[in-house]
Amino acid sequence: MNQPLLEAHNLTKHYGQTIALHDVDMHVREGITGLLGPNGAGKSTAMKLFLGLLQPTAGSATVLGEKPYENITIRMRLGYMPEHDCLPDFMTASEFLSHMAQVSGIPAKHARTRAADMLRHVGLDEERYRHIKEYSTGMKQRVKLAQALVHDPVLVLLDEPTAGLDPGGREEMLQLVRRTGQEFGINIMLSSHLMGDVESTCDRIIVIEGGAIIEQGDVSEFTQETETFYIDVDDRRAEVIAALEARGIKARISGGAVVVRLHRDEQLDDIRDALVAAEARLRRLAPSRGELSDIFRRSTG
Amino acid sequence: MSQAQAEIYDLGYQHYDGPRGGRMQAVKSLWVNSFRTTIGLGRGARAKILPVLMSLFVIAPPAVFLVIAAVSPVAAQVSHADFYTATSILLLLFSAIIAPELLIPDRRNGVTTLYLVRPLTAFDYVIARWSAFLTVALLVTLFGQVLVLIANSLAAEQAREFLQENWLDIPRFILAGVIITVFVTTIPMAVAAFTDRRAYAAAFVIAAFVITTPMSGLLTTEWCERSMTFAVESGEIVEELGPEECRRITGDYAKWFVLLDVGQAPTHLGDMLFDDDTPDDASILVAELPPAVPIVWYGLLVVGPGALLLWRYRSMSI
């Protein structure tokens, strides 16, 4: 599929005087895309615009080639898992999912089968006839995910899916999200303010802050090897730095390691020679990898 | 000896490639869910008590009358208008308690969001909920009226002749039933759109109807008095009663103040449909008004809350 799943052109949304999104351009293709940003950055507003719940103040938002605000039937192919509580406590998970599948356009007899399948996939097979009010927070999050997937959407929007979960529950939810994207083949846009969630789950990332996009690209682009090398030696760091600088390589100490920036592969030989000259014992020599947190460091100067 | 072997295959995730309905299917499923919720289907025993009681209270009197008419040759007739007068308060109570059940839990639990991210507009959502409740109320009401009709025809000397002479009662009681049920559905739902507590919504609706009845009664009741004069005749004091003088504290405007009793707004239209031989005071006063007045008043009481209900859901931030 060459057409982007989600597309925004100059997308702008104002709430009175407050600017929630300003002039946003984005293209989301297949796979798992993370929408990363601090609270209040405009992530939920962007999702609501793509769901057609809000009308853009300016610009356009399209989903699967359609404008969702004008054509709500496109929502039959979309799933949404909100951040807040959204489950009826008096129903069983099975009843609720079957009902939600029907409201999404699936006939009753198929809806019951889909509901049972989805509850099995999210690990609630045994508990499907229990009332939702008896579920733990983690189980409720899984029901929320299941209702977003029960009608087999092309794309599912997950708003902070790990909110309120303990570390164990969070990892389980992220695994489910990965499985949904990788095994079920359902495209995902996941919004989160937690870099770890996005880094461990997503293929692509869109970083949003203050209603504007500050970076977008593959996660691997942000975490690839850099020109910075870490040299871990026993205790002769000062000597190593002197020997490196004698060979024209600027070095500094950071986090207990000697850090250098290399511009040519031949400089690795200079490092070897410097270590020999400084009579230092090498423990580790490794290139550093970029981190998503660098994006925010760069954007805030 | 061969040993039977079984293997379990995990088919993994299966994509759905069956039929998909559109917006109408979404509205229909929400309607079915609302209908079931109203009568307590798929819910605990507690949720069933009120619908069952309400149905019994509405249907039992005409059912008893039907039995009497079937076994006794001298049973009296019951008017369709009287049946509505008797059951409207029950319908109102039922609606005040049950109708908010269709809107408030969804909003309080955040489920409304999940409906509105599906192929449903806020308008579709409200209409599906509203029409499902209306259907239940209408079915119960009309069933009672059908029993009244059967009982009346059995009580008549010739059932067939009775039906031939009174067949117009059928469209009349259907129309009057629609008028009453639209009213008792719309107002509690509109109130329920503005509170997250079912008890508050029910109490507000019941109180609004309970308070306006005595208010209207006080302003429109005719108070009568007679003057007494004393005269001395042949040395004796003789009391003489003057003519009875009746008046209402609102005078000629009383006919307008009858409309204050909002719970009676649909009944006034019902009175216009049926020829009531024994009208009560309020009906007599309303009859003095131009016929358009009770119709417009009813319209305002239905359209106003209905518009508020829709506005509330269209402007809801989710």
XYZ file of C-alpha atoms in Angstrom:
619
model
C 0.000 0.000 0.000
C 1.623 3.220 -1.179
C -1.022 5.552 0.127
C -0.264 6.800 3.643
C -2.616 5.484 6.326
C -2.754 8.881 7.945
C -1.862 12.169 6.401
C -1.933 15.705 7.702
C -1.312 18.863 5.732
C -0.930 22.144 7.585
C -3.221 20.646 10.201
C -4.163 23.243 12.778
C -6.541 23.082 15.708
C -7.374 25.944 18.028
C -9.544 25.753 21.139
C -10.516 29.397 21.516
C -7.241 31.219 22.086
C -5.334 28.011 22.800
C -3.375 26.519 19.941
C -3.419 22.733 20.300
C -1.844 21.931 16.931
C -0.166 24.305 14.546
C 0.610 23.692 10.894
C 1.325 19.995 11.299
C 2.413 17.877 8.347
C 2.702 14.144 8.852
C 2.535 10.942 6.874
C 2.014 7.645 8.627
C 2.659 4.469 6.692
C 2.233 0.792 7.595
C 3.698 -0.565 10.804
C 3.770 0.770 14.332
C 4.193 4.508 14.616
C 4.818 6.243 17.903
C 3.478 9.703 18.592
C 5.815 10.871 21.302
C 5.508 14.037 23.296
C 5.024 15.414 26.771
C 1.549 15.859 28.255
C -0.295 18.677 26.532
C 1.845 18.434 23.398
C -1.172 17.861 21.133
C -1.077 14.062 20.778
C -4.679 13.432 21.815
C -5.904 16.347 19.701
C -4.121 14.864 16.685
C -5.773 11.488 17.337
C -9.222 13.049 17.690
C -8.714 14.908 14.417
C -7.816 11.648 12.692
C -10.878 9.971 14.207
C -13.103 12.763 12.908
C -14.203 13.745 16.391
C -12.915 17.282 15.871
C -13.040 19.552 12.869
C -9.674 21.065 11.921
C -9.409 24.824 12.313
C -7.233 24.834 9.196
C -5.488 22.309 6.988
C -6.595 18.743 6.458
C -6.427 15.334 8.080
C -7.047 12.225 6.008
C -7.323 8.598 7.106
C -7.078 5.811 4.526
C -7.587 8.495 1.904
C -10.791 9.883 3.443
C -11.511 12.943 5.525
C -12.859 11.402 8.736
C -14.812 14.462 9.829
C -16.785 14.354 6.583
C -17.063 10.593 6.140
C -17.616 8.835 9.448
C -18.030 5.395 7.838
C -14.234 5.299 7.591
C -14.333 4.603 11.337
C -15.455 1.048 10.543
C -11.802 0.467 9.589
C -10.358 2.324 12.574
C -9.903 1.264 16.171
C -9.358 3.550 19.110
C -8.230 2.871 22.642
C -8.674 5.994 24.781
C -6.418 6.850 27.679
C -9.246 7.305 30.161
C -11.610 4.671 31.596
C -14.208 3.678 29.032
C -15.654 0.332 30.113
C -19.163 -0.430 31.381
C -18.643 -2.117 34.738
C -21.993 -3.944 34.691
C -21.296 -5.979 31.532
C -19.122 -9.024 30.958
C -16.133 -8.558 28.667
C -17.639 -11.018 26.212
C -20.972 -9.155 25.996
C -19.249 -5.808 25.720
C -16.901 -6.809 22.927
C -19.663 -8.495 20.985
C -21.775 -5.345 21.286
C -18.890 -3.116 20.217
C -18.211 -5.326 17.193
C -21.859 -4.975 16.164
C -21.793 -1.213 16.617
C -18.747 -1.260 14.322
C -20.827 -2.914 11.600
C -20.220 -6.646 12.173
C -23.354 -8.873 12.175
C -24.326 -10.413 15.523
C -23.262 -14.026 14.875
C -19.808 -12.979 13.615
C -19.508 -10.441 16.419
C -19.713 -13.131 19.098
C -16.942 -15.148 17.445
C -14.759 -12.065 17.020
C -15.309 -11.147 20.670
C -14.228 -14.590 21.864
C -11.178 -14.561 19.553
C -10.044 -11.130 20.667
C -10.395 -11.957 24.331
C -8.276 -15.054 23.740
C -5.633 -12.987 21.978
C -5.382 -10.510 24.834
C -5.224 -13.309 27.399
C -8.694 -12.966 28.912
C -10.184 -16.175 27.589
C -10.831 -17.626 31.037
C -12.272 -14.416 32.456
C -14.510 -13.430 29.572
C -17.778 -14.102 31.406
C -16.814 -12.094 34.464
C -18.183 -8.603 34.961
C -15.687 -5.917 34.009
C -16.006 -4.315 37.446
C -14.224 -7.368 38.862
C -11.172 -6.884 36.608
C -7.804 -5.493 37.639
C -6.404 -2.360 35.971
C -4.222 -4.490 33.698
C -7.159 -6.654 32.639
C -9.240 -3.567 31.925
C -6.472 -2.171 29.730
C -6.510 -5.425 27.783
C -10.287 -5.210 27.327
C -9.786 -1.652 26.085
C -7.274 -2.907 23.544
C -9.548 -5.804 22.552
C -12.515 -3.501 21.878
C -10.297 -1.423 19.605
C -9.379 -4.532 17.603
C -12.615 -6.542 17.682
C -13.844 -5.292 14.300
C -10.483 -6.019 12.651
C -9.495 -2.441 11.844
C -6.833 -1.503 9.310
C -5.413 1.004 11.734
C -5.719 1.328 15.482
C -4.976 4.453 17.488
C -3.784 3.769 21.028
C -3.734 6.711 23.392
C -1.239 6.114 26.210
C -1.929 2.347 26.381
C 0.325 1.819 29.393
C -1.194 4.587 31.527
C -1.766 3.489 35.105
C -0.004 0.116 34.762
C 2.725 -1.228 37.004
C 6.056 -2.215 35.349
C 4.924 -5.825 34.805
C 1.578 -4.822 33.365
C 3.257 -2.209 31.217
C 5.626 -4.732 29.659
C 2.713 -7.130 29.011
C 0.738 -4.389 27.307
C 3.701 -3.387 25.153
C 4.173 -7.018 24.150
C 0.514 -7.167 23.141
C 0.919 -4.000 21.116
C 3.991 -5.418 19.365
C 2.108 -8.662 18.660
C -0.847 -6.734 17.295
C 1.415 -4.872 14.907
C 3.808 -7.642 13.962
C 1.709 -10.846 14.107
C -1.815 -9.568 13.518
C -0.659 -7.174 10.827
C -2.723 -4.306 12.174
C -1.201 -0.869 11.753
C -0.833 1.093 14.932
C -0.365 4.652 15.972
C 0.611 4.727 19.612
C 0.754 7.947 21.567
C 2.903 8.107 24.639
C 4.938 10.471 26.730
C 7.231 7.582 27.702
C 10.270 7.207 25.435
C 10.871 3.654 26.584
C 7.419 2.582 25.377
C 7.923 4.095 21.962
C 11.520 2.963 21.581
C 10.745 -0.649 22.434
C 7.562 -0.906 20.388
C 7.544 1.362 17.365
C 9.108 1.243 13.910
C 8.650 4.925 13.286
C 8.354 7.918 15.493
C 6.777 11.336 15.295
C 7.864 13.701 18.017
C 5.414 16.417 18.894
C 5.849 19.268 21.309
C 3.857 22.447 21.840
C 1.464 21.512 19.032
C 4.212 21.185 16.423
C 6.183 18.262 15.049
C 9.837 18.539 15.905
C 11.154 15.272 14.410
C 9.841 12.270 12.497
C 11.543 9.222 11.080
C 12.397 5.580 11.716
C 13.282 4.750 15.311
C 16.478 3.137 14.000
C 17.551 6.499 12.560
C 17.482 8.013 16.001
C 19.200 5.098 17.695
C 21.869 4.283 15.125
C 25.587 4.244 15.885
C 27.129 7.668 16.176
C 30.707 8.908 15.632
C 31.211 9.012 19.375
C 33.227 6.187 20.961
C 33.459 5.162 24.591
C 36.847 3.917 25.785
C 36.624 2.092 29.111
C 40.051 1.717 30.736
C 41.108 0.685 34.233
C 42.594 3.731 35.947
C 44.958 5.563 33.595
C 42.402 7.856 32.010
C 44.494 11.029 32.241
C 47.394 9.304 30.487
C 45.094 7.974 27.797
C 43.641 11.450 27.171
C 47.165 12.897 26.915
C 48.228 10.167 24.483
C 45.076 10.672 22.370
C 45.523 14.423 22.219
C 49.148 13.911 21.232
C 47.720 12.080 18.198
C 45.289 14.893 17.384
C 42.166 13.322 18.916
C 40.165 15.429 21.339
C 39.016 13.452 24.348
C 37.068 14.020 27.540
C 35.891 11.964 30.477
C 32.173 11.243 30.769
C 30.491 8.749 33.058
C 33.809 7.142 33.987
C 34.796 6.517 30.373
C 37.019 8.392 27.956
C 34.868 9.771 25.171
C 36.222 10.624 21.745
C 34.708 11.696 18.480
C 36.155 9.974 15.401
C 35.970 11.258 11.869
C 37.942 8.534 10.067
C 38.229 4.766 10.587
C 42.063 5.093 10.677
C 41.716 6.950 13.962
C 40.866 3.600 15.563
C 44.551 2.709 15.028
C 45.500 5.936 16.815
C 43.341 4.885 19.752
C 45.108 1.510 19.883
C 48.503 3.231 19.810
C 47.470 5.743 22.465
C 46.311 2.962 24.786
C 49.627 1.155 24.316
C 51.587 4.342 24.917
C 49.591 5.127 28.058
C 50.059 1.545 29.253
C 46.321 1.371 29.980
C 44.322 -1.835 30.203
C 41.327 -1.708 27.813
C 38.014 -2.998 29.128
C 35.638 -1.854 26.406
C 35.732 0.128 23.196
C 32.251 0.779 21.804
C 30.492 3.263 19.580
C 27.668 5.098 21.305
C 24.097 4.886 20.031
C 21.705 7.779 19.798
C 18.790 7.930 22.219
C 15.333 9.284 21.710
C 15.937 11.600 24.629
C 18.527 13.353 22.462
C 15.677 14.650 20.330
C 14.279 16.608 23.240
C 17.768 17.776 24.259
C 18.298 19.082 20.735
C 14.901 20.750 20.563
C 15.371 22.521 23.865
C 18.908 23.586 22.918
C -3.069 -51.066 20.227
C -3.184 -47.689 18.581
C -3.342 -44.628 20.716
C -5.646 -41.768 19.778
C -3.763 -38.555 19.403
C -5.114 -35.067 19.425
C -3.400 -31.854 18.564
C -4.482 -28.350 19.276
C -3.715 -25.869 16.570
C -3.471 -22.204 17.379
C -4.785 -20.556 14.262
C -3.377 -17.251 15.399
C -5.079 -14.009 14.572
C -7.782 -14.301 11.923
C -8.690 -11.265 9.874
C -12.404 -10.670 9.382
C -13.537 -10.736 5.781
C -17.266 -11.242 6.324
C -20.032 -8.739 5.730
C -19.889 -5.304 7.311
C -22.894 -3.079 7.826
C -22.608 0.659 7.781
C -24.055 3.401 9.877
C -27.541 1.841 9.911
C -26.147 -1.396 11.361
C -24.416 0.649 14.070
C -27.645 2.472 14.935
C -29.593 -0.795 14.894
C -27.219 -2.528 17.302
C -27.303 0.409 19.665
C -31.091 0.413 19.451
C -31.252 -3.301 20.309
C -28.864 -2.774 23.213
C -31.015 0.110 24.490
C -34.211 -1.904 24.164
C -32.667 -4.751 26.169
C -31.356 -2.343 28.797
C -34.790 -0.737 29.178
C -36.497 -4.034 29.932
C -33.563 -5.313 31.979
C -32.533 -8.117 29.615
C -28.972 -9.324 30.103
C -28.829 -7.491 33.427
C -29.249 -8.590 37.028
C -32.599 -9.306 38.688
C -32.729 -5.781 40.142
C -32.778 -4.242 36.682
C -35.830 -6.301 35.782
C -37.983 -5.379 38.772
C -39.116 -1.960 37.633
C -39.953 -2.837 34.018
C -41.903 -5.887 35.181
C -43.764 -3.927 37.873
C -44.536 -1.100 35.480
C -45.855 -3.483 32.856
C -47.968 -5.244 35.457
C -49.427 -2.023 36.820
C -50.282 -0.738 33.366
C -51.611 -3.983 31.981
C -53.253 -5.512 35.062
C -56.284 -3.146 35.333
C -57.430 -3.613 31.723
C -56.625 -7.331 32.002
C -58.877 -7.624 35.070
C -61.537 -5.595 33.312
C -61.214 -7.897 30.330
C -61.800 -10.954 32.485
C -64.838 -9.336 34.118
C -66.199 -8.335 30.721
C -65.712 -11.848 29.454
C -67.632 -13.496 32.298
C -70.192 -10.849 33.225
C -72.869 -9.650 30.806
C -73.310 -6.339 32.637
C -69.757 -5.061 32.755
C -69.281 -1.304 32.310
C -67.267 0.325 29.551
C -63.886 1.939 30.241
C -62.849 4.890 28.128
C -59.490 4.950 26.383
C -58.959 8.489 27.684
C -59.461 7.319 31.270
C -56.939 4.560 30.734
C -54.332 7.128 29.690
C -55.179 9.395 32.600
C -54.698 6.478 34.985
C -51.510 5.145 33.440
C -49.713 8.377 32.540
C -48.419 8.832 36.087
C -47.050 5.264 36.066
C -45.426 5.852 32.697
C -43.918 9.040 33.989
C -42.464 7.328 37.052
C -41.090 4.512 34.920
C -39.510 6.941 32.478
C -38.066 9.154 35.176
C -36.262 6.166 36.672
C -35.347 4.059 33.631
C -34.705 6.554 30.814
C -31.622 8.095 32.519
C -30.228 4.535 32.712
C -29.702 4.651 28.960
C -27.513 7.743 28.966
C -25.886 8.322 32.333
C -23.838 5.108 32.790
C -22.345 5.533 29.302
C -21.223 9.048 30.097
C -20.030 8.269 33.616
C -18.037 5.218 32.506
C -16.656 6.968 29.423
C -18.318 4.479 27.049
C -19.866 7.320 25.025
C -16.379 7.923 23.605
C -16.241 4.381 22.271
C -19.607 4.779 20.556
C -18.665 8.087 18.974
C -15.428 6.724 17.481
C -17.510 4.186 15.616
C -19.666 4.960 12.577
C -22.185 6.822 14.706
C -22.792 10.533 15.105
C -23.951 12.079 18.374
C -27.357 12.455 16.707
C -27.459 8.723 15.825
C -26.517 7.820 19.381
C -29.249 9.946 20.950
C -31.894 8.853 18.450
C -31.090 5.156 18.954
C -31.310 5.447 22.744
C -34.420 7.650 22.630
C -36.347 5.567 20.112
C -35.624 2.291 21.915
C -37.093 3.620 25.153
C -40.020 5.116 23.260
C -40.729 1.727 21.684
C -40.875 -0.043 25.053
C -43.136 2.614 26.562
C -45.365 2.597 23.497
C -45.650 -1.191 23.381
C -46.717 -1.391 27.020
C -49.198 1.466 26.613
C -50.741 0.189 23.411
C -50.994 -3.342 24.748
C -53.047 -1.949 27.637
C -55.263 -0.033 25.194
C -55.802 -3.140 23.074
C -56.937 -4.965 26.215
C -59.337 -2.084 26.953
C -60.704 -2.284 23.410
C -61.238 -6.056 23.623
C -62.825 -5.725 27.050
C -65.144 -2.940 25.844
C -66.223 -4.985 22.868
C -66.902 -7.989 25.100
C -68.872 -5.825 27.512
C -71.017 -4.503 24.654
C -74.116 -6.402 23.607
C -72.764 -6.993 20.131
C -68.991 -7.024 19.961
C -68.915 -6.740 16.191
C -71.273 -3.759 16.105
C -69.303 -2.127 18.881
C -66.097 -2.402 16.901
C -67.765 -1.121 13.739
C -69.097 1.896 15.596
C -65.921 2.617 17.535
C -63.141 1.639 15.152
C -61.929 5.251 15.117
C -60.818 4.752 18.717
C -57.954 2.638 17.391
C -56.072 5.402 15.498
C -57.026 7.794 18.304
C -55.469 5.729 21.067
C -52.415 5.012 18.923
C -51.904 8.722 18.298
C -52.569 9.590 21.940
C -50.139 6.847 22.972
C -47.444 8.301 20.745
C -48.100 11.779 22.171
C -47.763 10.571 25.776
C -44.748 8.321 25.245
C -42.805 10.906 23.231
C -43.355 13.297 26.121
C -42.383 10.905 28.913
C -39.307 9.772 26.960
C -37.914 13.126 25.896
C -38.047 15.065 29.140
C -36.277 12.519 31.427
C -33.635 11.914 28.760
C -32.981 15.629 28.385
C -32.571 15.931 32.148
C -30.294 12.878 32.177
C -28.015 14.565 29.659
C -27.041 17.153 32.258
C -26.261 15.072 35.313
C -24.067 12.081 36.049
C -26.329 10.795 38.830
C -29.364 8.744 37.884
C -31.050 9.491 41.215
C -30.753 13.255 40.631
C -32.243 12.964 37.161
C -35.167 10.848 38.399
C -35.772 13.096 41.411
C -35.672 16.237 39.276
C -38.201 14.909 36.772
C -40.574 13.561 39.418
C -40.282 16.745 41.477
C -40.911 18.933 38.430
C -44.152 17.119 37.720
C -45.181 16.801 41.345
C -44.590 20.480 42.117
C -46.330 21.877 39.062
C -49.545 19.937 39.707
C -50.498 21.588 43.033
C -49.173 24.945 41.777
C -51.487 24.810 38.823
C -54.293 23.450 41.006
C -53.975 26.317 43.462
C -54.107 28.893 40.698
C -56.998 27.365 38.787
C -59.271 25.757 41.346
C -62.647 27.365 41.597
C -63.420 28.552 45.126
C -67.119 28.965 45.859
C -68.855 30.851 48.620
C -72.328 32.036 49.538
C -73.148 35.213 51.318
C -75.446 35.005 54.270
C -77.831 37.820 55.144
C -79.830 38.250 58.279
C -83.222 39.849 58.422
C -85.701 40.446 61.226
C -89.099 39.177 60.388
C -91.894 39.247 62.911
C -89.362 39.829 65.619
C -87.255 36.866 64.639
C -83.867 36.826 63.046
C -83.988 34.985 59.751
C -80.876 33.757 57.986
C -80.899 34.014 54.247
C -78.347 32.312 52.021
C -77.309 34.317 48.989
C -76.503 32.841 45.600
C -73.325 30.791 45.316
C -70.451 32.819 43.910
C -67.510 30.966 42.484
C -64.207 32.434 41.386
C -60.659 31.485 40.713
C -57.773 33.486 42.103
C -56.396 33.963 38.613
C -59.808 34.948 37.265
C -60.192 34.703 33.525
C -56.521 33.776 33.157
C -57.072 30.454 34.943
C -57.360 28.638 31.618
C -53.768 29.658 30.889
C -52.481 28.653 34.299
C -53.802 25.113 33.762
C -50.897 24.704 31.375
C -48.482 25.093 34.303
C -49.198 21.472 35.176
C -46.609 20.228 32.679
C -47.317 16.552 33.337
C -50.818 17.042 31.919
C -49.631 18.565 28.616
C -50.024 15.296 26.660
C -53.338 14.549 28.403
C -54.785 17.814 27.078
C -54.031 16.641 23.545
C -55.526 13.252 24.378
C -58.704 15.032 25.533
C -58.843 16.745 22.159
C -58.673 13.373 20.426
C -61.260 11.539 22.543
C -64.753 12.810 23.211
C -64.718 12.678 26.973
C -68.223 12.651 28.473
C -67.027 13.509 31.936
C -64.243 16.059 31.559
C -62.477 17.260 34.665
C -61.992 20.913 35.612
C -58.632 21.200 33.878
C -59.996 19.765 30.637
C -62.918 22.208 30.709
C -60.544 25.145 31.178
C -58.154 24.000 28.438
C -61.112 23.615 26.095
C -61.670 27.379 26.463
C -58.251 28.034 24.933
C -57.741 28.165 21.180
C -56.979 24.557 20.096
C -53.533 25.559 18.851
C -52.425 26.579 22.357
C -52.220 23.126 24.000
C -50.656 21.783 20.805
C -47.973 24.475 20.737
C -47.404 24.094 24.492
C -46.892 20.352 24.102
C -44.598 21.008 21.132
C -42.486 23.398 23.181
C -42.251 20.929 26.065
C -41.023 18.209 23.714
C -38.970 20.135 21.163
C -37.204 22.314 23.757
C -35.820 19.450 25.895
C -35.220 17.392 22.741
C -33.105 20.170 21.256
C -31.214 20.541 24.546
C -30.543 16.810 24.596
C -29.115 16.862 21.071
C -27.123 20.019 21.698
C -25.592 18.498 24.833
C -24.347 15.441 22.928
C -23.219 17.339 19.853
C -21.158 19.704 21.961
C -19.799 17.027 24.280
C -16.021 16.946 24.406
C -14.646 13.429 24.395
